[in-house]
GROMACS .gro file of C-alpha atoms in nm:
model
  340
    1MET     CA    1   2.501   2.973   3.650
    2CYS     CA    2   2.495   2.938   3.270
    3VAL     CA    3   2.733   2.677   3.131
    4PRO     CA    4   2.807   2.570   2.771
    5PRO     CA    5   2.641   2.243   2.669
    6VAL     CA    6   2.876   1.947   2.685
    7ASP     CA    7   2.698   1.620   2.757
    8SER     CA    8   2.370   1.723   2.596
    9ILE     CA    9   2.510   1.848   2.268
   10VAL     CA   10   2.461   1.606   1.980
   11GLU     CA   11   2.621   1.800   1.698
   12TYR     CA   12   2.676   2.153   1.577
   13GLY     CA   13   2.802   2.303   1.257
   14ALA     CA   14   2.840   2.622   1.056
   15TYR     CA   15   2.701   2.610   0.702
   16VAL     CA   16   2.791   2.851   0.425
   17GLN     CA   17   2.625   2.815   0.085
   18GLY     CA   18   2.495   2.478   0.198
   19LYS     CA   19   2.837   2.340   0.289
   20LYS     CA   20   2.971   2.274   0.636
   21VAL     CA   21   3.277   2.477   0.736
   22ALA     CA   22   3.515   2.410   1.021
   23ALA     CA   23   3.452   2.585   1.353
   24THR     CA   24   3.614   2.527   1.692
   25GLY     CA   25   3.303   2.606   1.896
   26ILE     CA   26   2.946   2.730   1.889
   27VAL     CA   27   3.036   3.095   1.952
   28GLU     CA   28   3.313   3.081   1.690
   29ALA     CA   29   3.073   2.921   1.441
   30LEU     CA   30   2.816   3.194   1.499
   31ASN     CA   31   3.075   3.470   1.455
   32LEU     CA   32   3.197   3.302   1.138
   33VAL     CA   33   2.857   3.284   0.969
   34ARG     CA   34   2.770   3.641   1.067
   35GLU     CA   35   3.092   3.765   0.912
   36ARG     CA   36   3.016   3.570   0.594
   37ASN     CA   37   2.663   3.714   0.581
   38LYS     CA   38   2.803   4.068   0.619
   39GLU     CA   39   3.066   4.016   0.351
   40SER     CA   40   2.822   3.880   0.093
   41ASP     CA   41   2.451   3.945   0.064
   42GLY     CA   42   2.264   3.622   0.009
   43ALA     CA   43   2.540   3.407   0.154
   44ASN     CA   44   2.270   3.234   0.362
   45ALA     CA   45   2.518   3.117   0.625
   46PHE     CA   46   2.384   2.984   0.951
   47VAL     CA   47   2.466   2.770   1.256
   48TRP     CA   48   2.279   2.453   1.349
   49VAL     CA   49   2.310   2.331   1.708
   50GLY     CA   50   2.144   2.007   1.816
   51LEU     CA   51   2.083   1.919   2.183
   52HIS     CA   52   1.931   1.616   2.355
   53GLU     CA   53   1.760   1.667   2.692
   54PRO     CA   54   1.980   1.956   2.809
   55ASP     CA   55   1.980   2.100   3.159
   56ALA     CA   56   1.851   2.449   3.230
   57PRO     CA   57   2.197   2.616   3.262
   58GLU     CA   58   2.297   2.481   2.919
   59VAL     CA   59   1.988   2.617   2.745
   60GLU     CA   60   2.027   2.948   2.928
   61TRP     CA   61   2.382   2.972   2.796
   62LEU     CA   62   2.253   2.920   2.443
   63SER     CA   63   1.983   3.181   2.502
   64GLU     CA   64   2.255   3.437   2.577
   65VAL     CA   65   2.455   3.339   2.269
   66PHE     CA   66   2.160   3.338   2.026
   67ASP     CA   67   1.941   3.593   2.212
   68LEU     CA   68   1.651   3.350   2.268
   69HIS     CA   69   1.337   3.460   2.448
   70PRO     CA   70   1.319   3.349   2.817
   71LEU     CA   71   0.966   3.207   2.779
   72ALA     CA   72   1.074   2.986   2.489
   73VAL     CA   73   1.382   2.878   2.683
   74GLU     CA   74   1.165   2.781   2.979
   75ASP     CA   75   0.942   2.570   2.751
   76ALA     CA   76   1.245   2.399   2.600
   77VAL     CA   77   1.377   2.298   2.942
   78LYS     CA   78   1.052   2.177   3.096
   79ALA     CA   79   0.921   1.996   2.786
   80HIS     CA   80   0.571   1.840   2.792
   81GLN     CA   81   0.442   2.122   2.573
   82ARG     CA   82   0.159   2.123   2.320
   83PRO     CA   83   0.258   2.156   1.953
   84LYS     CA   84   0.276   2.526   1.877
   85VAL     CA   85   0.451   2.796   1.677
   86GLU     CA   86   0.539   3.127   1.843
   87ARG     CA   87   0.729   3.428   1.719
   88TYR     CA   88   0.968   3.624   1.940
   89GLY     CA   89   1.112   3.919   1.753
   90GLU     CA   90   1.310   3.790   1.456
   91SER     CA   91   1.317   3.433   1.585
   92LEU     CA   92   1.058   3.157   1.565
   93PHE     CA   93   0.997   2.886   1.823
   94MET     CA   94   0.821   2.564   1.720
   95VAL     CA   95   0.726   2.261   1.929
   96LEU     CA   96   0.673   1.927   1.759
   97LYS     CA   97   0.548   1.613   1.929
   98THR     CA   98   0.729   1.298   1.820
   99ILE     CA   99   0.587   0.947   1.829
  100ALA     CA  100   0.743   0.606   1.784
  101TYR     CA  101   0.602   0.257   1.745
  102LEU     CA  102   0.745   0.016   2.002
  103ASP     CA  103   0.795  -0.340   1.884
  104HIS     CA  104   0.627  -0.612   2.089
  105ASP     CA  105   0.581  -0.983   2.040
  106GLU     CA  106   0.220  -0.986   2.156
  107LEU     CA  107  -0.029  -0.717   2.249
  108THR     CA  108  -0.128  -0.749   2.614
  109ALA     CA  109  -0.320  -0.534   2.859
  110THR     CA  110   0.006  -0.372   2.975
  111SER     CA  111   0.184  -0.340   2.641
  112GLU     CA  112   0.318   0.005   2.555
  113ILE     CA  113   0.279   0.059   2.183
  114ILE     CA  114   0.328   0.434   2.138
  115ALA     CA  115   0.616   0.633   2.284
  116THR     CA  116   0.607   1.012   2.265
  117GLY     CA  117   0.869   1.283   2.284
  118GLU     CA  118   0.925   1.641   2.176
  119ILE     CA  119   1.142   1.846   1.945
  120MET     CA  120   1.177   2.218   2.008
  121VAL     CA  121   1.317   2.424   1.722
  122PHE     CA  122   1.449   2.780   1.748
  123ILE     CA  123   1.518   2.947   1.415
  124GLY     CA  124   1.654   3.293   1.349
  125PRO     CA  125   1.812   3.473   1.055
  126ASP     CA  126   2.140   3.287   1.101
  127PHE     CA  127   2.084   3.000   1.343
  128VAL     CA  128   1.888   2.685   1.415
  129VAL     CA  129   1.878   2.533   1.765
  130THR     CA  130   1.701   2.200   1.811
  131VAL     CA  131   1.625   2.058   2.155
  132ARG     CA  132   1.503   1.699   2.157
  133HIS     CA  133   1.335   1.516   2.445
  134GLY     CA  134   1.294   1.140   2.427
  135ASP     CA  135   1.514   0.862   2.295
  136HIS     CA  136   1.336   0.817   1.962
  137CYS     CA  137   1.309   1.019   1.640
  138PRO     CA  138   1.674   1.138   1.623
  139LEU     CA  139   1.760   1.414   1.378
  140SER     CA  140   2.098   1.277   1.269
  141ALA     CA  141   1.944   1.130   0.951
  142VAL     CA  142   1.791   1.468   0.866
  143ARG     CA  143   2.124   1.645   0.913
  144GLU     CA  144   2.309   1.387   0.703
  145ARG     CA  145   2.053   1.410   0.423
  146LEU     CA  146   2.080   1.788   0.412
  147GLU     CA  147   2.459   1.781   0.428
  148ASP     CA  148   2.467   1.538   0.135
  149LYS     CA  149   2.257   1.783  -0.068
  150PRO     CA  150   2.403   2.134  -0.027
  151LYS     CA  151   2.120   2.274  -0.239
  152LEU     CA  152   1.873   2.174   0.032
  153MET     CA  153   2.096   2.300   0.313
  154ASN     CA  154   2.136   2.630   0.131
  155ARG     CA  155   1.769   2.704   0.193
  156GLY     CA  156   1.879   2.826   0.533
  157PRO     CA  157   1.714   2.792   0.875
  158ALA     CA  158   1.366   2.773   0.719
  159GLY     CA  159   1.485   2.481   0.506
  160VAL     CA  160   1.608   2.300   0.816
  161LEU     CA  161   1.276   2.361   0.990
  162HIS     CA  162   1.094   2.220   0.687
  163ALA     CA  163   1.317   1.911   0.681
  164ILE     CA  164   1.258   1.849   1.053
  165SER     CA  165   0.880   1.895   1.035
  166ASP     CA  166   0.861   1.679   0.724
  167HIS     CA  167   1.063   1.408   0.900
  168VAL     CA  168   0.835   1.417   1.204
  169VAL     CA  169   0.517   1.401   0.993
  170ASP     CA  170   0.657   1.110   0.792
  171GLN     CA  171   0.716   0.933   1.122
  172TYR     CA  172   0.352   0.998   1.209
  173LEU     CA  173   0.244   0.827   0.887
  174GLN     CA  174   0.459   0.521   0.952
  175VAL     CA  175   0.326   0.480   1.305
  176ALA     CA  176  -0.033   0.533   1.184
  177ASP     CA  177   0.010   0.253   0.926
  178LEU     CA  178   0.151   0.017   1.189
  179MET     CA  179  -0.134   0.098   1.427
  180GLN     CA  180  -0.379   0.026   1.147
  181LEU     CA  181  -0.227  -0.320   1.108
  182GLU     CA  182  -0.252  -0.368   1.485
  183LEU     CA  183  -0.620  -0.275   1.474
  184GLU     CA  184  -0.689  -0.518   1.189
  185GLU     CA  185  -0.526  -0.799   1.386
  186VAL     CA  186  -0.731  -0.723   1.696
  187GLU     CA  187  -1.047  -0.694   1.488
  188ALA     CA  188  -0.982  -1.040   1.340
  189THR     CA  189  -0.950  -1.193   1.688
  190VAL     CA  190  -1.277  -1.032   1.801
  191PHE     CA  191  -1.476  -1.186   1.516
  192ALA     CA  192  -1.293  -1.518   1.509
  193ASP     CA  193  -1.482  -1.839   1.579
  194VAL     CA  194  -1.290  -1.876   1.902
  195SER     CA  195  -1.268  -1.523   2.043
  196SER     CA  196  -1.006  -1.437   2.299
  197ARG     CA  197  -1.260  -1.210   2.475
  198ASP     CA  198  -0.966  -1.006   2.605
  199ILE     CA  199  -1.128  -0.664   2.641
  200ASN     CA  200  -0.822  -0.534   2.825
  201ARG     CA  201  -0.609  -0.569   2.511
  202ILE     CA  202  -0.853  -0.366   2.305
  203TYR     CA  203  -0.889  -0.103   2.576
  204GLN     CA  204  -0.511  -0.071   2.593
  205LEU     CA  205  -0.501  -0.021   2.217
  206LYS     CA  206  -0.771   0.244   2.251
  207ARG     CA  207  -0.561   0.430   2.508
  208GLU     CA  208  -0.259   0.419   2.277
  209MET     CA  209  -0.469   0.556   1.992
  210LEU     CA  210  -0.579   0.846   2.212
  211GLU     CA  211  -0.216   0.912   2.307
  212MET     CA  212  -0.129   0.925   1.939
  213LYS     CA  213  -0.424   1.152   1.865
  214ARG     CA  214  -0.321   1.398   2.139
  215ALA     CA  215   0.029   1.416   1.991
  216ILE     CA  216  -0.073   1.471   1.628
  217MET     CA  217  -0.402   1.662   1.615
  218PRO     CA  218  -0.291   1.986   1.790
  219LEU     CA  219  -0.015   2.036   1.529
  220GLN     CA  220  -0.263   2.102   1.247
  221SER     CA  221  -0.342   2.461   1.333
  222PRO     CA  222   0.018   2.581   1.401
  223LEU     CA  223   0.152   2.411   1.090
  224ALA     CA  224  -0.127   2.554   0.874
  225ALA     CA  225  -0.044   2.904   0.997
  226LEU     CA  226   0.333   2.861   0.958
  227PRO     CA  227   0.354   2.957   0.584
  228GLN     CA  228   0.202   3.297   0.667
  229ARG     CA  229   0.482   3.381   0.911
  230ARG     CA  230   0.716   3.655   0.792
  231VAL     CA  231   1.013   3.454   0.916
  232ILE     CA  232   0.941   3.193   0.647
  233PRO     CA  233   1.073   3.299   0.303
  234SER     CA  234   0.819   3.311   0.023
  235ASP     CA  235   0.999   3.039  -0.174
  236MET     CA  236   0.964   2.798   0.122
  237ARG     CA  237   0.593   2.845   0.189
  238GLU     CA  238   0.481   2.589  -0.067
  239TYR     CA  239   0.701   2.328   0.102
  240PHE     CA  240   0.537   2.389   0.439
  241ARG     CA  241   0.192   2.369   0.279
  242ASP     CA  242   0.291   2.029   0.141
  243VAL     CA  243   0.387   1.915   0.492
  244GLY     CA  244   0.051   2.045   0.614
  245ASP     CA  245  -0.126   1.836   0.350
  246HIS     CA  246   0.061   1.525   0.467
  247LEU     CA  247  -0.033   1.603   0.825
  248SER     CA  248  -0.400   1.638   0.728
  249ARG     CA  249  -0.386   1.294   0.570
  250VAL     CA  250  -0.233   1.147   0.885
  251CYS     CA  251  -0.493   1.317   1.105
  252GLU     CA  252  -0.774   1.173   0.894
  253GLN     CA  253  -0.621   0.827   0.920
  254VAL     CA  254  -0.573   0.857   1.295
  255GLU     CA  255  -0.930   0.980   1.340
  256SER     CA  256  -1.072   0.690   1.138
  257SER     CA  257  -0.850   0.442   1.323
  258ASN     CA  258  -0.966   0.583   1.655
  259GLU     CA  259  -1.331   0.544   1.552
  260LEU     CA  260  -1.258   0.191   1.430
  261CYS     CA  261  -1.098   0.111   1.766
  262SER     CA  262  -1.409   0.236   1.944
  263SER     CA  263  -1.626   0.020   1.719
  264ILE     CA  264  -1.404  -0.282   1.786
  265LEU     CA  265  -1.430  -0.224   2.159
  266GLN     CA  266  -1.810  -0.204   2.140
  267ALA     CA  267  -1.822  -0.512   1.917
  268ALA     CA  268  -1.597  -0.703   2.158
  269LEU     CA  269  -1.823  -0.612   2.450
  270ALA     CA  270  -2.131  -0.715   2.253
  271ARG     CA  271  -1.970  -1.041   2.145
  272SER     CA  272  -1.857  -1.111   2.499
  273ASN     CA  273  -2.214  -1.062   2.620
  274ALA     CA  274  -2.344  -1.282   2.339
  275LEU     CA  275  -2.098  -1.556   2.427
  276ALA     CA  276  -2.192  -1.527   2.794
  277ASN     CA  277  -2.560  -1.559   2.701
  278GLU     CA  278  -2.478  -1.860   2.488
  279ASP     CA  279  -2.300  -2.023   2.781
  280MET     CA  280  -2.598  -1.949   3.004
  281ARG     CA  281  -2.832  -2.111   2.751
  282LYS     CA  282  -2.618  -2.424   2.746
  283ILE     CA  283  -2.607  -2.436   3.124
  284SER     CA  284  -2.982  -2.380   3.146
  285SER     CA  285  -3.045  -2.654   2.888
  286TRP     CA  286  -2.844  -2.913   3.079
  287VAL     CA  287  -3.008  -2.806   3.405
  288ALA     CA  288  -3.350  -2.859   3.246
  289ILE     CA  289  -3.248  -3.200   3.109
  290LEU     CA  290  -3.113  -3.315   3.444
  291ALA     CA  291  -3.414  -3.175   3.628
  292VAL     CA  292  -3.646  -3.445   3.484
  293PRO     CA  293  -3.465  -3.757   3.620
  294THR     CA  294  -3.394  -3.563   3.942
  295MET     CA  295  -3.763  -3.489   3.985
  296ILE     CA  296  -3.868  -3.851   3.909
  297ALA     CA  297  -3.599  -3.993   4.135
  298GLY     CA  298  -3.701  -3.753   4.406
  299ILE     CA  299  -4.067  -3.856   4.382
  300TYR     CA  300  -3.995  -4.228   4.389
  301GLY     CA  301  -3.742  -4.177   4.663
  302MET     CA  302  -4.017  -4.085   4.908
  303ASN     CA  303  -4.088  -4.355   5.169
  304PHE     CA  304  -4.456  -4.424   5.101
  305ASP     CA  305  -4.599  -4.776   5.080
  306PHE     CA  306  -4.867  -4.702   4.827
  307MET     CA  307  -4.710  -4.552   4.514
  308PRO     CA  308  -4.780  -4.640   4.145
  309GLU     CA  309  -4.568  -4.923   4.011
  310ILE     CA  310  -4.358  -4.936   4.326
  311HIS     CA  311  -4.420  -5.310   4.375
  312SER     CA  312  -4.429  -5.393   4.001
  313VAL     CA  313  -4.157  -5.608   3.844
  314TRP     CA  314  -4.133  -5.362   3.554
  315GLY     CA  315  -4.153  -5.051   3.768
  316TYR     CA  316  -3.780  -4.979   3.786
  317PRO     CA  317  -3.712  -5.035   3.412
  318ALA     CA  318  -4.023  -4.830   3.327
  319VAL     CA  319  -3.908  -4.533   3.536
  320LEU     CA  320  -3.559  -4.548   3.382
  321SER     CA  321  -3.713  -4.559   3.035
  322VAL     CA  322  -3.924  -4.252   3.112
  323MET     CA  323  -3.615  -4.072   3.240
  324VAL     CA  324  -3.407  -4.156   2.932
  325THR     CA  325  -3.689  -4.074   2.691
  326ALA     CA  326  -3.758  -3.739   2.852
  327CYS     CA  327  -3.389  -3.649   2.853
  328VAL     CA  328  -3.348  -3.745   2.486
  329LEU     CA  329  -3.655  -3.545   2.381
  330LEU     CA  330  -3.539  -3.238   2.573
  331HIS     CA  331  -3.188  -3.267   2.430
  332ARG     CA  332  -3.323  -3.285   2.073
  333GLY     CA  333  -3.550  -2.989   2.137
  334PHE     CA  334  -3.269  -2.772   2.272
  335ARG     CA  335  -3.041  -2.876   1.984
  336ARG     CA  336  -3.309  -2.782   1.734
  337ASN     CA  337  -3.344  -2.436   1.890
  338GLY     CA  338  -2.970  -2.379   1.893
  339TRP     CA  339  -2.925  -2.386   2.268
  340LEU     CA  340  -2.692  -2.686   2.257
   0.00000   0.00000   0.00000
């Protein structure tokens, strides 16, 4: 049974000439703006409804009020959709992936750095419905900025869609910059004199970079095609192209960061192997040094009566001298070759 949204609704409002007007409910607000649009051509009145993780009956109620397509409604309820732009009659449905950088004191193998969510946007001639999934990237700041500047709000539903997409892409850029700093820190630890050798940390960062890449890259094609949609007014197409340019810059940065992360992972593995080989050389060197006195002691520890110097007064000191001399010479040789 369809029910009006109550708990999931974040905010709604009717906007006429860029200014918010009082309305007692969503249906009343929609009737109000449609009457204003009939009375005056170019009034550009519309309703903006914002929801956060609504249930299916709530979205179905909105679909009846705003005549939304059932397939788009199903996508909005289930979430976990790829970024896309689809047209249904006179309305447009857009899915945007959102990302957020999670603060952490120290990067570990189990640290979660990137959190993802989704924003679904329905726009029509006189309405905007936003459905947000995830606790990050709220749209309250976007709404407040547009309400403070009626000229921007007067651009209509396409203007709201531009503001939302621009806000999401700006968030991409911020997270990409923070991930770049994270990569530089990890890279410094890999090539430090005393390496942490924590491959798990780097692999975790690589997984987070892939998560970020999956959220951002698929948006390029839908956003590039958006200015050609008939739903988008001609005076707004340049703005969407500008957002597309920003997204291309972010995608290039994410791609380069992902390649850098792969290089860091390979370098960490190579350095780990090099350090392991260095440890093995040290162990082998000390084994070789200790093998000489062990061999001599083993020979003279045999219970034979006739052995060289076994009954000599200087036999014991002579054997010790040979042991010490051999050990010193081997130690100097290994040090000279860089094994110790």
